[in-house]
Amino acid sequence: MKRLIAICMAFLCLQACESKRKQTTGYQLYQLENKNGLKLEITNLGGRIVSLQVPDNQGRLEDVVLGHSKLENYLEGEAYFGALIGRFANRIRKGKFFIGDEEYTLPINNGENTLHGGLNGLHNVIWDVVEIEGGQGLMLSYLSKDGEEGFPGNLDIKVIYRLNDNDAVEIEYRAVSDQVTPVNLTNHAFFNLTGAGKDEILGHELFINADYFTPVDKGLIPTGEIKTLDNSPLDFRLMTPIGARIDAEDEQLTYGQGYDHNYCLNRASTGLEVAAKVFEPVSGRLMTVFTTAPGLQFYSGNFLNGSDIGKEDLSYEYRTAFCLETQLYPDSPNQPDFPNAMLNPGEVFQSTTVYQFETVDAREELGAI
């Protein structure tokens, strides 16, 4: 690996630095590069993946994640491009949960619910960053204090990013708390394997290793049911173009305006297992997602509307990206039948996710998935 590069966020533009002078102090960009030329850029602002350069089947590098080149867009936008998400990723119904007999209330920022940790979740904080493993990784640290965004306990969080020579981005999450508190950490990268924001993702072919999902209500809060994917347009157990059934007449697709659902991953162990695969036939890029988490949120970019101006001044339009967010199930603090999301003092929250990239020359090389 080449040595990490830490630079002042000049790419965020002078105007932003002047207008946000107090906030911009200390913002940095870090770059990892492997022996094959893949490049991963991370900022300490929200621990975000800013760019990820991946080759196609002709060896041409392309940035495959959405993001901004101007700081004010990261601070003011609501799309969470590339950000670390927490303390609790996804939604909590009406911003409330109980621990024992005590009720905790969180900021409401998504209809009548709390989304992605609240108004100032981990996506908006400045992380401490150190180089590790001789320049092959970054360790990000943040102490979320007791009461921050309404959550109890001092939560000490560490996230490690690695880019290895097998063309995989590894994200390792760890957290400890001095009080009982819900924890659900993820990364909110928006992917487009043809190139960031350059085309719709409806032709991308998707496989998700799940037999069940958690249906939602109109507010995208789980109903508490764990439902089979048999005979459902949400079924991706066979690799299928994202756009093949996205507009089917189905209540769940109506609620999400497309796909925005948690999949209950098929798991045979507690280690890393395949959660999903995505193939883009024009570039030949194939991304495989491995995780130790029990859930996967598949989001098809339904709320992108052109208002976010990204890198290269591209307008990020409707369904020009997808997300595969590894997670515990949404609203778990209020759902007794879901995997436990409560972290006790003396315990360690641990989760690992890997995004592996490769290329294939033809769809037939993938075989039956």
Short mmCIF file of C-alpha atoms in Angstrom, two decimals:
data_model
loop_
_atom_site.label_atom_id
_atom_site.label_comp_id
_atom_site.label_asym_id
_atom_site.label_seq_id
_atom_site.Cartn_x
_atom_site.Cartn_y
_atom_site.Cartn_z
CA MET A 1 0.00 0.00 0.00
CA LYS A 2 1.12 3.51 -0.63
CA ARG A 3 1.40 5.77 2.38
CA LEU A 4 -1.76 7.50 3.52
CA ILE A 5 -2.24 11.06 2.44
CA ALA A 6 -3.81 13.50 4.89
CA ILE A 7 -4.53 16.89 3.37
CA CYS A 8 -6.50 19.96 4.29
CA MET A 9 -9.93 19.73 2.69
CA ALA A 10 -9.11 22.07 -0.17
CA PHE A 11 -11.56 20.15 -2.34
CA LEU A 12 -14.32 21.49 -0.13
CA CYS A 13 -13.80 24.97 -1.63
CA LEU A 14 -12.68 28.27 -0.20
CA GLN A 15 -16.17 29.69 0.11
CA ALA A 16 -17.24 26.86 2.40
CA CYS A 17 -14.12 27.23 4.54
CA GLU A 18 -14.81 30.91 4.98
CA SER A 19 -18.51 30.55 5.74
CA LYS A 20 -18.05 27.58 8.08
CA ARG A 21 -14.73 28.63 9.59
CA LYS A 22 -15.33 27.27 13.10
CA GLN A 23 -16.82 24.04 11.84
CA THR A 24 -14.24 23.38 9.15
CA THR A 25 -11.21 23.55 11.43
CA GLY A 26 -9.46 20.18 11.30
CA TYR A 27 -11.36 18.63 8.41
CA GLN A 28 -9.08 16.27 6.53
CA LEU A 29 -9.11 13.86 3.62
CA TYR A 30 -7.29 10.53 3.77
CA GLN A 31 -6.42 8.29 0.84
CA LEU A 32 -5.72 4.56 0.76
CA GLU A 33 -4.40 2.90 -2.40
CA ASN A 34 -3.71 -0.78 -3.00
CA LYS A 35 -1.21 -2.43 -5.34
CA ASN A 36 -3.86 -2.78 -8.06
CA GLY A 37 -4.58 0.94 -8.20
CA LEU A 38 -7.87 1.01 -6.29
CA LYS A 39 -8.20 4.25 -4.34
CA LEU A 40 -10.38 4.92 -1.32
CA GLU A 41 -10.81 8.41 0.14
CA ILE A 42 -12.17 8.99 3.65
CA THR A 43 -12.88 12.24 5.47
CA ASN A 44 -13.02 12.72 9.23
CA LEU A 45 -16.27 14.65 8.70
CA GLY A 46 -18.79 11.95 9.51
CA GLY A 47 -16.22 9.25 8.73
CA ARG A 48 -17.49 9.39 5.15
CA ILE A 49 -16.33 7.47 2.12
CA VAL A 50 -15.77 10.38 -0.29
CA SER A 51 -14.66 8.38 -3.32
CA LEU A 52 -13.83 4.83 -4.35
CA GLN A 53 -11.99 4.30 -7.64
CA VAL A 54 -12.60 0.81 -9.06
CA PRO A 55 -11.55 -0.60 -12.48
CA ASP A 56 -13.95 -1.94 -15.10
CA ASN A 57 -13.27 -5.00 -17.27
CA GLN A 58 -11.02 -2.88 -19.50
CA GLY A 59 -8.97 -1.65 -16.55
CA ARG A 60 -10.46 1.85 -16.56
CA LEU A 61 -10.86 3.38 -13.10
CA GLU A 62 -14.18 4.98 -12.18
CA ASP A 63 -15.50 6.47 -8.95
CA VAL A 64 -18.42 4.24 -7.94
CA VAL A 65 -19.76 6.09 -4.87
CA LEU A 66 -21.83 9.25 -4.74
CA GLY A 67 -20.53 12.22 -2.78
CA HIS A 68 -19.83 15.92 -2.75
CA SER A 69 -16.89 18.14 -3.65
CA LYS A 70 -18.18 21.04 -1.56
CA LEU A 71 -18.34 21.03 2.20
CA GLU A 72 -21.60 22.91 2.53
CA ASN A 73 -23.38 20.12 0.66
CA TYR A 74 -22.24 17.55 3.23
CA LEU A 75 -23.31 19.78 6.10
CA GLU A 76 -26.65 20.80 4.66
CA GLY A 77 -27.68 17.76 2.64
CA GLU A 78 -29.79 14.91 4.00
CA ALA A 79 -28.67 12.02 1.82
CA TYR A 80 -25.92 10.74 4.19
CA PHE A 81 -23.58 10.09 1.26
CA GLY A 82 -20.87 7.66 2.39
CA ALA A 83 -21.33 8.46 6.09
CA LEU A 84 -20.91 6.43 9.22
CA ILE A 85 -24.38 6.09 10.72
CA GLY A 86 -25.38 5.85 14.39
CA ARG A 87 -25.86 5.68 17.23
CA PHE A 88 -28.79 3.78 15.77
CA ALA A 89 -28.91 3.26 12.02
CA ASN A 90 -32.31 3.26 10.30
CA ARG A 91 -35.59 4.23 11.98
CA ILE A 92 -36.90 4.26 15.54
CA ARG A 93 -40.67 4.60 15.78
CA LYS A 94 -41.78 8.02 17.01
CA GLY A 95 -38.27 8.63 18.36
CA LYS A 96 -38.99 6.72 21.56
CA PHE A 97 -37.88 3.55 23.31
CA PHE A 98 -37.80 2.12 26.82
CA ILE A 99 -34.99 0.65 28.88
CA GLY A 100 -36.73 -0.98 31.80
CA ASP A 101 -39.35 1.50 32.96
CA GLU A 102 -37.52 4.57 31.69
CA GLU A 103 -38.55 6.15 28.41
CA TYR A 104 -35.99 7.86 26.19
CA THR A 105 -36.91 10.39 23.51
CA LEU A 106 -34.86 11.24 20.44
CA PRO A 107 -35.00 14.07 17.88
CA ILE A 108 -37.66 13.55 15.20
CA ASN A 109 -36.17 13.98 11.73
CA ASN A 110 -38.10 11.66 9.41
CA GLY A 111 -41.84 12.16 9.44
CA GLU A 112 -42.80 11.29 13.00
CA ASN A 113 -39.77 9.03 13.50
CA THR A 114 -36.04 9.20 14.20
CA LEU A 115 -33.74 8.26 11.32
CA HIS A 116 -30.03 7.41 11.48
CA GLY A 117 -29.35 8.59 15.00
CA GLY A 118 -31.12 11.93 14.89
CA LEU A 119 -30.39 15.41 13.63
CA ASN A 120 -26.73 15.33 14.60
CA GLY A 121 -25.86 11.67 14.43
CA LEU A 122 -22.44 10.22 13.72
CA HIS A 123 -22.68 11.45 10.12
CA ASN A 124 -22.13 15.04 11.31
CA VAL A 125 -19.38 14.63 13.92
CA ILE A 126 -15.62 15.03 13.56
CA TRP A 127 -13.84 11.73 14.09
CA ASP A 128 -10.29 11.29 15.38
CA VAL A 129 -8.28 9.41 12.74
CA VAL A 130 -4.98 7.53 13.05
CA GLU A 131 -3.06 5.50 10.51
CA ILE A 132 -2.73 1.82 11.41
CA GLU A 133 -1.08 -1.33 10.10
CA GLY A 134 1.74 0.49 8.35
CA GLY A 135 -0.56 2.61 6.26
CA GLN A 136 -2.94 -0.15 5.22
CA GLY A 137 -5.84 1.15 7.27
CA LEU A 138 -7.41 3.96 9.23
CA MET A 139 -8.88 3.82 12.72
CA LEU A 140 -11.59 6.38 13.43
CA SER A 141 -12.61 7.09 17.03
CA TYR A 142 -15.42 9.07 18.59
CA LEU A 143 -16.83 9.32 22.11
CA SER A 144 -20.57 9.93 21.99
CA LYS A 145 -21.39 11.41 25.38
CA ASP A 146 -24.25 10.44 27.64
CA GLY A 147 -27.44 12.11 26.42
CA GLU A 148 -26.14 12.93 22.95
CA GLU A 149 -29.16 12.97 20.62
CA GLY A 150 -31.15 11.53 23.54
CA PHE A 151 -29.25 8.23 23.86
CA PRO A 152 -28.09 7.05 27.30
CA GLY A 153 -24.50 6.23 28.20
CA ASN A 154 -21.06 7.30 27.09
CA LEU A 155 -20.51 5.28 23.92
CA ASP A 156 -16.88 4.82 22.86
CA ILE A 157 -16.88 3.99 19.13
CA LYS A 158 -14.05 2.81 16.92
CA VAL A 159 -14.34 2.14 13.19
CA ILE A 160 -11.53 0.68 11.07
CA TYR A 161 -11.36 1.13 7.30
CA ARG A 162 -9.05 -1.09 5.28
CA LEU A 163 -8.41 -1.40 1.54
CA ASN A 164 -6.67 -4.69 0.89
CA ASP A 165 -4.85 -6.06 -2.13
CA ASN A 166 -7.77 -8.38 -2.90
CA ASP A 167 -9.70 -5.25 -3.93
CA ALA A 168 -11.92 -5.27 -0.88
CA VAL A 169 -12.99 -2.44 1.40
CA GLU A 170 -13.33 -3.72 4.95
CA ILE A 171 -15.21 -1.79 7.65
CA GLU A 172 -14.94 -3.00 11.24
CA TYR A 173 -17.16 -1.49 13.94
CA ARG A 174 -16.60 -1.70 17.72
CA ALA A 175 -18.32 0.10 20.59
CA VAL A 176 -18.53 -0.07 24.38
CA SER A 177 -20.83 1.80 26.76
CA ASP A 178 -21.01 2.55 30.48
CA GLN A 179 -24.82 2.26 30.44
CA VAL A 180 -27.38 0.08 28.70
CA THR A 181 -28.02 1.67 25.31
CA PRO A 182 -29.17 0.66 21.81
CA VAL A 183 -26.41 0.49 19.19
CA ASN A 184 -26.67 -0.11 15.45
CA LEU A 185 -23.76 1.10 13.30
CA THR A 186 -23.40 1.05 9.52
CA ASN A 187 -22.03 2.93 6.52
CA HIS A 188 -24.35 4.68 4.08
CA ALA A 189 -22.37 4.45 0.83
CA PHE A 190 -24.42 5.12 -2.30
CA PHE A 191 -23.14 2.92 -5.12
CA ASN A 192 -23.42 3.11 -8.89
CA LEU A 193 -21.14 0.60 -10.60
CA THR A 194 -21.31 2.41 -13.94
CA GLY A 195 -19.85 5.51 -12.29
CA ALA A 196 -21.13 7.77 -9.54
CA GLY A 197 -24.50 9.25 -10.50
CA LYS A 198 -24.02 8.83 -14.24
CA ASP A 199 -27.00 6.62 -15.01
CA GLU A 200 -29.92 4.81 -13.42
CA ILE A 201 -29.08 1.66 -11.49
CA LEU A 202 -32.14 -0.26 -12.71
CA GLY A 203 -30.00 -2.43 -15.00
CA HIS A 204 -27.71 -3.52 -12.18
CA GLU A 205 -28.39 -7.17 -11.31
CA LEU A 206 -28.84 -7.97 -7.63
CA PHE A 207 -28.70 -11.05 -5.43
CA ILE A 208 -29.64 -10.89 -1.73
CA ASN A 209 -29.05 -13.91 0.48
CA ALA A 210 -32.32 -13.75 2.43
CA ASP A 211 -35.50 -15.80 2.62
CA TYR A 212 -37.35 -13.27 4.81
CA PHE A 213 -37.75 -9.53 5.25
CA THR A 214 -39.39 -7.15 7.73
CA PRO A 215 -42.50 -5.50 6.22
CA VAL A 216 -43.06 -1.82 6.99
CA ASP A 217 -45.98 0.55 7.44
CA LYS A 218 -46.52 3.83 5.58
CA GLY A 219 -43.88 5.50 7.73
CA LEU A 220 -41.36 2.76 6.84
CA ILE A 221 -41.43 1.44 10.39
CA PRO A 222 -41.39 -2.38 10.72
CA THR A 223 -44.73 -3.89 11.63
CA GLY A 224 -42.97 -6.50 13.78
CA GLU A 225 -43.66 -9.31 11.32
CA ILE A 226 -40.90 -11.37 9.73
CA LYS A 227 -42.33 -12.39 6.37
CA THR A 228 -41.30 -14.83 3.67
CA LEU A 229 -40.08 -13.48 0.33
CA ASP A 230 -41.90 -16.22 -1.57
CA ASN A 231 -44.00 -14.73 -4.39
CA SER A 232 -42.82 -11.21 -3.52
CA PRO A 233 -41.32 -8.59 -5.88
CA LEU A 234 -38.79 -8.01 -3.10
CA ASP A 235 -37.31 -11.48 -3.67
CA PHE A 236 -33.71 -11.32 -4.98
CA ARG A 237 -32.64 -14.88 -4.22
CA LEU A 238 -31.98 -15.24 -7.94
CA MET A 239 -29.86 -12.46 -9.46
CA THR A 240 -32.36 -10.06 -11.04
CA PRO A 241 -32.16 -6.54 -12.51
CA ILE A 242 -33.11 -4.00 -9.87
CA GLY A 243 -35.63 -2.45 -12.24
CA ALA A 244 -37.35 -5.70 -13.21
CA ARG A 245 -40.09 -5.46 -10.55
CA ILE A 246 -39.48 -2.12 -8.89
CA ASP A 247 -42.76 -0.65 -10.13
CA ALA A 248 -44.89 -3.73 -9.44
CA GLU A 249 -48.26 -3.24 -7.77
CA ASP A 250 -47.25 -4.13 -4.25
CA GLU A 251 -48.03 -2.39 -0.97
CA GLN A 252 -44.45 -2.58 0.26
CA LEU A 253 -43.08 -1.01 -2.92
CA THR A 254 -45.72 1.70 -2.68
CA TYR A 255 -44.71 2.54 0.89
CA GLY A 256 -41.02 2.69 -0.01
CA GLN A 257 -41.55 4.29 -3.43
CA GLY A 258 -39.39 1.39 -4.54
CA TYR A 259 -37.03 -0.72 -2.46
CA ASP A 260 -36.23 0.55 1.04
CA HIS A 261 -36.45 -2.59 3.13
CA ASN A 262 -34.57 -4.67 5.67
CA TYR A 263 -33.70 -8.22 4.63
CA CYS A 264 -33.23 -10.92 7.27
CA LEU A 265 -30.01 -12.50 6.07
CA ASN A 266 -29.59 -16.27 5.90
CA ARG A 267 -26.80 -17.03 8.35
CA ALA A 268 -25.07 -20.30 9.23
CA SER A 269 -22.45 -18.81 11.57
CA THR A 270 -21.41 -15.64 13.36
CA GLY A 271 -18.55 -14.99 10.93
CA LEU A 272 -18.40 -13.18 7.61
CA GLU A 273 -20.92 -14.56 5.12
CA VAL A 274 -22.20 -13.44 1.73
CA ALA A 275 -25.08 -11.00 2.09
CA ALA A 276 -25.45 -9.72 -1.48
CA LYS A 277 -23.93 -9.50 -4.95
CA VAL A 278 -24.39 -6.73 -7.52
CA PHE A 279 -23.33 -7.03 -11.17
CA GLU A 280 -23.24 -4.18 -13.68
CA PRO A 281 -23.17 -5.71 -17.19
CA VAL A 282 -21.70 -2.78 -19.16
CA SER A 283 -18.61 -2.25 -17.00
CA GLY A 284 -18.38 -5.87 -15.87
CA ARG A 285 -17.99 -4.75 -12.27
CA LEU A 286 -19.14 -7.20 -9.62
CA MET A 287 -19.48 -6.20 -5.97
CA THR A 288 -19.94 -8.84 -3.28
CA VAL A 289 -21.02 -7.83 0.22
CA PHE A 290 -19.92 -9.94 3.18
CA THR A 291 -21.04 -9.20 6.72
CA THR A 292 -21.39 -10.51 10.25
CA ALA A 293 -24.62 -8.52 10.71
CA PRO A 294 -28.09 -10.14 10.71
CA GLY A 295 -29.77 -7.57 8.48
CA LEU A 296 -29.29 -5.71 5.21
CA GLN A 297 -31.14 -2.58 4.13
CA PHE A 298 -31.57 -2.41 0.36
CA TYR A 299 -32.40 1.10 -0.84
CA SER A 300 -32.88 1.89 -4.53
CA GLY A 301 -32.32 5.65 -4.50
CA ASN A 302 -36.02 6.47 -4.51
CA PHE A 303 -35.63 9.84 -2.79
CA LEU A 304 -32.81 11.18 -4.96
CA ASN A 305 -34.41 13.99 -6.93
CA GLY A 306 -31.66 16.01 -8.57
CA SER A 307 -31.33 18.51 -5.74
CA ASP A 308 -27.99 17.07 -4.59
CA ILE A 309 -25.11 18.33 -6.73
CA GLY A 310 -22.25 15.90 -6.47
CA LYS A 311 -18.72 15.47 -7.70
CA GLU A 312 -18.00 16.79 -11.19
CA ASP A 313 -21.10 18.99 -10.71
CA LEU A 314 -23.34 16.02 -11.47
CA SER A 315 -26.96 16.26 -10.38
CA TYR A 316 -27.87 13.05 -8.59
CA GLU A 317 -31.18 12.07 -10.11
CA TYR A 318 -33.91 9.60 -9.21
CA ARG A 319 -32.64 6.04 -8.77
CA THR A 320 -29.07 6.76 -9.83
CA ALA A 321 -27.64 4.90 -6.83
CA PHE A 322 -28.35 2.00 -4.51
CA CYS A 323 -27.38 1.28 -0.90
CA LEU A 324 -26.69 -2.02 0.82
CA GLU A 325 -26.45 -1.15 4.52
CA THR A 326 -25.53 -3.96 6.89
CA GLN A 327 -27.33 -3.62 10.20
CA LEU A 328 -29.44 -4.87 13.04
CA TYR A 329 -33.13 -4.69 12.21
CA PRO A 330 -34.82 -1.26 12.17
CA ASP A 331 -36.72 -0.18 15.29
CA SER A 332 -35.23 -3.10 17.22
CA PRO A 333 -35.50 -1.30 20.59
CA ASN A 334 -39.29 -1.42 20.17
CA GLN A 335 -39.54 -4.88 18.60
CA PRO A 336 -39.09 -7.74 21.11
CA ASP A 337 -38.95 -10.43 18.39
CA PHE A 338 -36.08 -8.77 16.51
CA PRO A 339 -32.37 -9.40 17.25
CA ASN A 340 -31.35 -7.61 20.43
CA ALA A 341 -29.88 -4.14 19.88
CA MET A 342 -29.16 -3.30 23.52
CA LEU A 343 -25.51 -3.04 24.53
CA ASN A 344 -24.79 -3.62 28.22
CA PRO A 345 -21.80 -2.30 30.19
CA GLY A 346 -18.93 -4.76 29.90
CA GLU A 347 -20.10 -5.98 26.48
CA VAL A 348 -18.60 -5.06 23.10
CA PHE A 349 -20.64 -4.25 20.02
CA GLN A 350 -18.80 -5.77 17.05
CA SER A 351 -19.69 -5.93 13.38
CA THR A 352 -17.67 -6.29 10.19
CA THR A 353 -18.65 -5.64 6.58
CA VAL A 354 -16.61 -6.19 3.41
CA TYR A 355 -17.29 -4.81 -0.07
CA GLN A 356 -15.31 -6.96 -2.52
CA PHE A 357 -14.78 -5.81 -6.13
CA GLU A 358 -13.88 -7.79 -9.24
CA THR A 359 -14.71 -7.83 -12.93
CA VAL A 360 -16.20 -10.42 -15.24
CA ASP A 361 -16.27 -10.29 -19.03
CA ALA A 362 -19.74 -11.76 -19.45
CA ARG A 363 -22.84 -12.46 -17.37
CA GLU A 364 -22.44 -16.17 -18.07
CA GLU A 365 -19.26 -16.24 -15.97
CA LEU A 366 -21.36 -15.66 -12.86
CA GLY A 367 -23.29 -18.88 -13.36
CA ALA A 368 -26.45 -19.47 -11.38
CA ILE A 369 -26.66 -17.26 -8.29
#
